Amino acid sequence: MRIKSLKVSGFKSFCHPVDIKFQQNGITVVIGPNGCGKSNVVDAIRWVLGEQRPKHLRGGSMEDVIFNGSSYQKPMGMAEVTLTFTNTEGDTIRNYEQYTEIAITRRLYRSGESVYMINKTPVRLKDIRELFMDTGVGGTGYSIVEQGRVGEIVSARPADRRVLIDDAAGIVKFRIKREAAERRMEETLQNLLRVNDVLGALREQEEGLREQVERARSFINLKEESSLIEKQLLCLNWHDAGMREKQSTQSIEEFRQKHQAVQNNLAAEETRLQQLNLEQTQHTAEIQQRREKVYEKEREIQEAENQRNLERQNLENVNEQQQRQAEELGELQDKLKLLEGDRVQGHSLADELEKRVETAQSSMTEIENEKIDWDAGLEESMNQLQQLQKKLLKIHTELTSQNNQDSFLNERLESLVERQQKLQQQDESHRMLHEETLEKHDSAEKKTLSLRQQLDLIEEQLQNLEQTIEADAELLEEEETKLIEEQYQQSVIRSRLESLMQIQHSYEGFSDSVKTFMHLMQEDPAEAQRLGVLGVVADFITAEPEALEQGASVMAEVLDWVVLKSKDQLKKLESFCDRQDLGALKFIALDRLPPESTPPSEQLSLKDFLEFRGPFEEWGRRFFSRFLMDDDSGQFWSKAESEWSETFSEWLSVDGTRLTEINVGIGKAGTPSLGFLKRQQEISELEEEAQKLQQHCSRLEEELEQKQLKLSELRSEHQNQLKSQRETELEWLSVSKELEHHQHEQKRLGQLLEQNRNDLERLADEVEIHQKRQETVNESLESLENQRLKLDEEMLLQEERIEVQKQRVEDISTKLLEQKVALTEAQEKQKNLVENEQRLHREHMECERRIESLLSLGTEGDHKLEKSKQRILEIDASFDQMLEKRELLKRELDEELELQERKNEEHHLQGQQLQEIRSKLEESNEALHQQSLKQTEFRMLREQLENQLAEISDRGPEELMKEIDTESLDQTALNRESRSLKARISSMGHVNLSAPEEYDALMERLGFLSSQSEDLQQATDDLKKTIRDINNESRRRFKEMFDLVNVKFKQVFQTLFEGGDASMVLTESEDLLDAGVDIVAQPPGKKLQNLNLLSGGEKALTAISLIFAIFLIKPSPFCLLDEVDAPLDDANVVRFNRLINSLTDNAQFIVITHNKKTMEIGDLLYGVTMENPGISKTVSVQFKEAQKLVA
């Protein structure tokens, strides 16, 4: 079935009729601001389905659901809600299978009149509840979930939470049938008890002691049979517990093997991790060596670069020098040509110029010598400058190398210091963790000892409580047995009283005339009053045993006399008796007193042994005083003869002899009317005994109630102690595990601290070595820098000196040229051309010599140039090799760094794998712990069964099991037979004796009552069997549904929480039908804990998980969720919505929400608004149609 529509009119804030259509398979979302009345939709559905509690409808009384008016609208006089379901598949009860739609209507008037209808036909509330029984719809069902309901599920008692499983398992109708059967059985048992009471009284008269013996034998046989079955059941349970304990032992061994395998794997992985750490350390050293090689190669490249620059500088210097020499050679060659021309022209003037040439030659020789000296000095200075340049180049090379070494050492020191700081931080962190772990270890150890002491104390208290409970239970059982016996005795007496009263009421033992007359008087009390009939004499007398024995003859005569108020009624009685055709009757009138007789002194009369009641007292005292009682049979006749004629009295002896005025009666009377007095006496005795028993039973019941209360308190305390013991044991196990974890963590942190200390010491040594090396490098840098500065100064001075020398050489050359010009002019002037010839000749010779010198210098310069070029080529050739070598070293360094990255990644992955193995180890520990608990539980169960068996048998379970065929025995049948035997034993009672003379009169009535008893007993057995069948079916359905829901609950929980674990557990109970349902939840990343310790969102998700788990196993016609997503954050809302979406193919959801994300999943959206204050209205949007229109 699915909800088709909801029509609301006059209900709460829905003043005007509202018709809400729902999506059949999909999600209908109802939204609206606070206070607009959207939750009234939920209340309307709950109300029309039969909700009778105003509190659950957020009201004080049922009248509150009727619209109460607003500032714009008058109050309504009626509230009406109609909920229409589609029934296309006919999955409902038989009466409504043929309907395709089923409309449920509820109407309430302010007068309090309520009307229920199905398809417009008036029905009972019971019919509506039966229609939705076991569908999850109702006050305790899971189809309507409100925000408060979520909290109730989480905080509910286990017994209340069980109702959800009952509803899903479909045992609500069985519970109702069982309650009805129990009520009928109680009524039948009461009827059977009354019939059995009467039958017991009648059978006591029939069977006597024989029946009591037979019943006793039956009781013993049943008891032995019950004891045998109980032994068999205990042995079977003991054997089953042993098998389960054996299975748990095997499971423990398997878990231990798995645990050992995980531990071995963990050790191997830890070894692998240590190996990776060692490889990383070695690899770091290898990288450091490769970096040093790269730095060394860069230093060689820098030196080669400096040498190449120096050679290029020398090459430039030589080129400049050759350029100057070439210019000078050109000048000299030009000059030589001029001189040759002058010589050709000046041959004629040679003589004239000879003196001047000689003089000029002498002067020129001096100047040339001076020039040569200066040239030699200049050359020496240039050589010195080259040496200084070489020294400076070498110092620059060393400075570069030392600077590189200093940079490398600085970077290395910074890296070492940074690593040292990280290690110090890690050491500090590990030290703090170690101290914290040590504190936790000490705290856990103290807590373990404290919990162990608590467990010992609890065990001692439990032993004392168990001893006290056992003693009190035995005493209580004795008291209950005693009370049951006395109650049974009381019921027997009561039954006997009722039987005797019925017999007395029928005047058994009297003549038929008396019985007929008294029955007529009883049937017509008005006639009896008119005739003045008070009863018979027996009604007003209570006799002592002596009166019945010794005065039997007198009593037999008078007991059936009819007592009248007045003798005036005798005529009326006569005519009445004639009309009724009655036999002979005797009447006495109380207003006609018999003569009073005065017995002799100290002589007892019959009146002294009788007790008279009511108006008969005076008449009876007068009448019975005339019968004298003699207790001495030997003196009776002598006394009677002496006084017989002297008194108007009759004598009665102990032998039954009666001496009257005119005759003597010998022998005891045997009239049945005496039985009336005996029964009357027995009734009095039974009433007195019943009153005493009632008082004693009341006192016993009070004492028993107090003892039961005390025993209940002791058992409650015992249960609390057991619960405390279990909780303490769990806490002790948890703390022990935590202690073991802290020990392992402490050991691990100690190893880490030791490793950090070793690393810090090694780093400190390495830092010290590098600092010393850096000091040496700094000293070397300082020395080299001083040498460089000194060489720079020397080079500067040398260059200045060379400049001076160059200037001096130029000055001398200029002077020499001027001298030559002057000589030529002088030779021309003095000796004409002769001297000029001589001068020209000398100049010619000088030019040739200078040319030769310049050519020699040019050859030497060419040699230097060739040498410098060769050196540069060599440097260039080796430079490429060095660059290639450097690139190769860098690539190798990069490869090592990349390998180090891979090693680091491998180290990280290895750490993660190690963490996963540790998690598996913890899971293995937990599984081993759970199996150990199961083993302990089964062992304790076996011990408990052994103790129970020892109480009823002196043979052990092993010996008894040899006699039991476990394959052929049906434990369920044995349990059923045991309960049946115990019921039969408890229903058996004692047998009392009855008078044999009543046997014939009672047989007819006995047969009739026996037939009724059998019918009632058969009805009781049928009802018991029905109840057993209902209970067995309920247990089976509950267990199946519980297991299914538990599995699904775990899956849904993990879906909503994206991990974690949750399960349902049954609380301890002797009967599965009385067991509660508890929830254990463990969200991801948290320890196992109680629900009350979870956050609001976690509680909501846990409750939603349970509801949806039930819904997935047993879908209800619809699921209405009222703001259940309110406590959830956005991430949880997304998972919640995803889960709802996954169920919409075969389910109908109605969701009331404020959350925008939840609104997005709806197929149909209803908005509830209040245009007018206090009056709700709805607006709907079909999402798919809206999307089509937008598209």
PDB file of C-alpha atoms in Angstrom, residues 502-586:
ATOM      1  CA  GLN A 502     -25.312 -26.098  49.433  1.00  0.00           C
ATOM      2  CA  ILE A 503     -26.183 -29.345  51.173  1.00  0.00           C
ATOM      3  CA  GLN A 504     -27.513 -27.489  54.198  1.00  0.00           C
ATOM      4  CA  HIS A 505     -29.436 -25.175  51.941  1.00  0.00           C
ATOM      5  CA  SER A 506     -31.111 -28.214  50.366  1.00  0.00           C
ATOM      6  CA  TYR A 507     -31.891 -29.661  53.861  1.00  0.00           C
ATOM      7  CA  GLU A 508     -30.334 -33.010  53.020  1.00  0.00           C
ATOM      8  CA  GLY A 509     -31.202 -35.690  55.589  1.00  0.00           C
ATOM      9  CA  PHE A 510     -34.663 -34.387  56.318  1.00  0.00           C
ATOM     10  CA  SER A 511     -37.884 -35.915  55.128  1.00  0.00           C
ATOM     11  CA  ASP A 512     -39.157 -35.131  51.673  1.00  0.00           C
ATOM     12  CA  SER A 513     -42.063 -33.173  53.142  1.00  0.00           C
ATOM     13  CA  VAL A 514     -39.738 -30.926  55.116  1.00  0.00           C
ATOM     14  CA  LYS A 515     -37.383 -30.449  52.156  1.00  0.00           C
ATOM     15  CA  THR A 516     -40.266 -29.632  49.815  1.00  0.00           C
ATOM     16  CA  PHE A 517     -41.841 -27.241  52.309  1.00  0.00           C
ATOM     17  CA  MET A 518     -38.535 -25.425  53.005  1.00  0.00           C
ATOM     18  CA  HIS A 519     -37.715 -25.211  49.279  1.00  0.00           C
ATOM     19  CA  LEU A 520     -41.119 -23.575  48.701  1.00  0.00           C
ATOM     20  CA  MET A 521     -40.399 -21.105  51.482  1.00  0.00           C
ATOM     21  CA  GLN A 522     -36.951 -20.334  50.016  1.00  0.00           C
ATOM     22  CA  GLU A 523     -38.402 -19.824  46.551  1.00  0.00           C
ATOM     23  CA  ASP A 524     -41.116 -17.478  47.834  1.00  0.00           C
ATOM     24  CA  PRO A 525     -39.770 -15.420  50.795  1.00  0.00           C
ATOM     25  CA  ALA A 526     -42.925 -13.291  50.797  1.00  0.00           C
ATOM     26  CA  GLU A 527     -45.098 -16.368  51.365  1.00  0.00           C
ATOM     27  CA  ALA A 528     -42.749 -17.507  54.117  1.00  0.00           C
ATOM     28  CA  GLN A 529     -43.085 -14.126  55.821  1.00  0.00           C
ATOM     29  CA  ARG A 530     -46.856 -14.244  55.439  1.00  0.00           C
ATOM     30  CA  LEU A 531     -46.996 -17.682  57.018  1.00  0.00           C
ATOM     31  CA  GLY A 532     -44.484 -16.677  59.721  1.00  0.00           C
ATOM     32  CA  VAL A 533     -42.071 -19.493  58.858  1.00  0.00           C
ATOM     33  CA  LEU A 534     -38.585 -18.891  60.346  1.00  0.00           C
ATOM     34  CA  GLY A 535     -36.970 -22.227  59.490  1.00  0.00           C
ATOM     35  CA  VAL A 536     -36.509 -25.576  61.166  1.00  0.00           C
ATOM     36  CA  VAL A 537     -35.202 -26.210  64.670  1.00  0.00           C
ATOM     37  CA  ALA A 538     -31.849 -27.339  63.237  1.00  0.00           C
ATOM     38  CA  ASP A 539     -31.344 -23.823  61.826  1.00  0.00           C
ATOM     39  CA  PHE A 540     -31.250 -22.331  65.331  1.00  0.00           C
ATOM     40  CA  ILE A 541     -29.133 -24.935  67.182  1.00  0.00           C
ATOM     41  CA  THR A 542     -25.456 -25.624  67.446  1.00  0.00           C
ATOM     42  CA  ALA A 543     -24.746 -28.858  69.291  1.00  0.00           C
ATOM     43  CA  GLU A 544     -21.690 -30.109  71.111  1.00  0.00           C
ATOM     44  CA  PRO A 545     -20.572 -33.695  70.406  1.00  0.00           C
ATOM     45  CA  GLU A 546     -22.029 -34.921  73.676  1.00  0.00           C
ATOM     46  CA  ALA A 547     -25.453 -33.688  72.608  1.00  0.00           C
ATOM     47  CA  LEU A 548     -25.218 -35.526  69.309  1.00  0.00           C
ATOM     48  CA  GLU A 549     -24.093 -38.747  70.944  1.00  0.00           C
ATOM     49  CA  GLN A 550     -26.095 -38.864  74.153  1.00  0.00           C
ATOM     50  CA  GLY A 551     -29.115 -36.816  72.971  1.00  0.00           C
ATOM     51  CA  ALA A 552     -29.393 -38.311  69.522  1.00  0.00           C
ATOM     52  CA  SER A 553     -32.843 -39.720  70.117  1.00  0.00           C
ATOM     53  CA  VAL A 554     -34.217 -36.355  71.186  1.00  0.00           C
ATOM     54  CA  MET A 555     -32.415 -34.415  68.514  1.00  0.00           C
ATOM     55  CA  ALA A 556     -33.602 -36.767  65.809  1.00  0.00           C
ATOM     56  CA  GLU A 557     -37.227 -36.000  66.752  1.00  0.00           C
ATOM     57  CA  VAL A 558     -37.091 -32.213  66.924  1.00  0.00           C
ATOM     58  CA  LEU A 559     -34.566 -31.114  64.342  1.00  0.00           C
ATOM     59  CA  ASP A 560     -37.029 -31.089  61.419  1.00  0.00           C
ATOM     60  CA  TRP A 561     -39.774 -29.279  63.336  1.00  0.00           C
ATOM     61  CA  VAL A 562     -40.761 -26.125  61.499  1.00  0.00           C
ATOM     62  CA  VAL A 563     -40.437 -22.977  63.627  1.00  0.00           C
ATOM     63  CA  LEU A 564     -43.258 -20.378  63.399  1.00  0.00           C
ATOM     64  CA  LYS A 565     -43.459 -16.900  64.798  1.00  0.00           C
ATOM     65  CA  SER A 566     -47.001 -17.372  66.125  1.00  0.00           C
ATOM     66  CA  LYS A 567     -49.587 -20.066  66.568  1.00  0.00           C
ATOM     67  CA  ASP A 568     -52.010 -17.797  64.708  1.00  0.00           C
ATOM     68  CA  GLN A 569     -50.448 -18.887  61.429  1.00  0.00           C
ATOM     69  CA  LEU A 570     -51.348 -22.565  61.864  1.00  0.00           C
ATOM     70  CA  LYS A 571     -54.620 -22.353  59.946  1.00  0.00           C
ATOM     71  CA  LYS A 572     -52.941 -20.665  57.040  1.00  0.00           C
ATOM     72  CA  LEU A 573     -50.259 -23.325  57.106  1.00  0.00           C
ATOM     73  CA  GLU A 574     -52.808 -26.074  57.079  1.00  0.00           C
ATOM     74  CA  SER A 575     -54.542 -24.741  53.989  1.00  0.00           C
ATOM     75  CA  PHE A 576     -51.125 -24.110  52.351  1.00  0.00           C
ATOM     76  CA  CYS A 577     -50.009 -27.679  53.015  1.00  0.00           C
ATOM     77  CA  ASP A 578     -53.275 -29.010  51.656  1.00  0.00           C
ATOM     78  CA  ARG A 579     -52.865 -26.982  48.473  1.00  0.00           C
ATOM     79  CA  GLN A 580     -49.299 -28.176  48.000  1.00  0.00           C
ATOM     80  CA  ASP A 581     -50.243 -31.759  48.891  1.00  0.00           C
ATOM     81  CA  LEU A 582     -47.385 -31.996  51.374  1.00  0.00           C
ATOM     82  CA  GLY A 583     -46.864 -34.910  53.695  1.00  0.00           C
ATOM     83  CA  ALA A 584     -46.712 -34.901  57.464  1.00  0.00           C
ATOM     84  CA  LEU A 585     -45.047 -31.874  59.049  1.00  0.00           C
ATOM     85  CA  LYS A 586     -44.496 -30.785  62.647  1.00  0.00           C
TER      86      LYS A 586
END
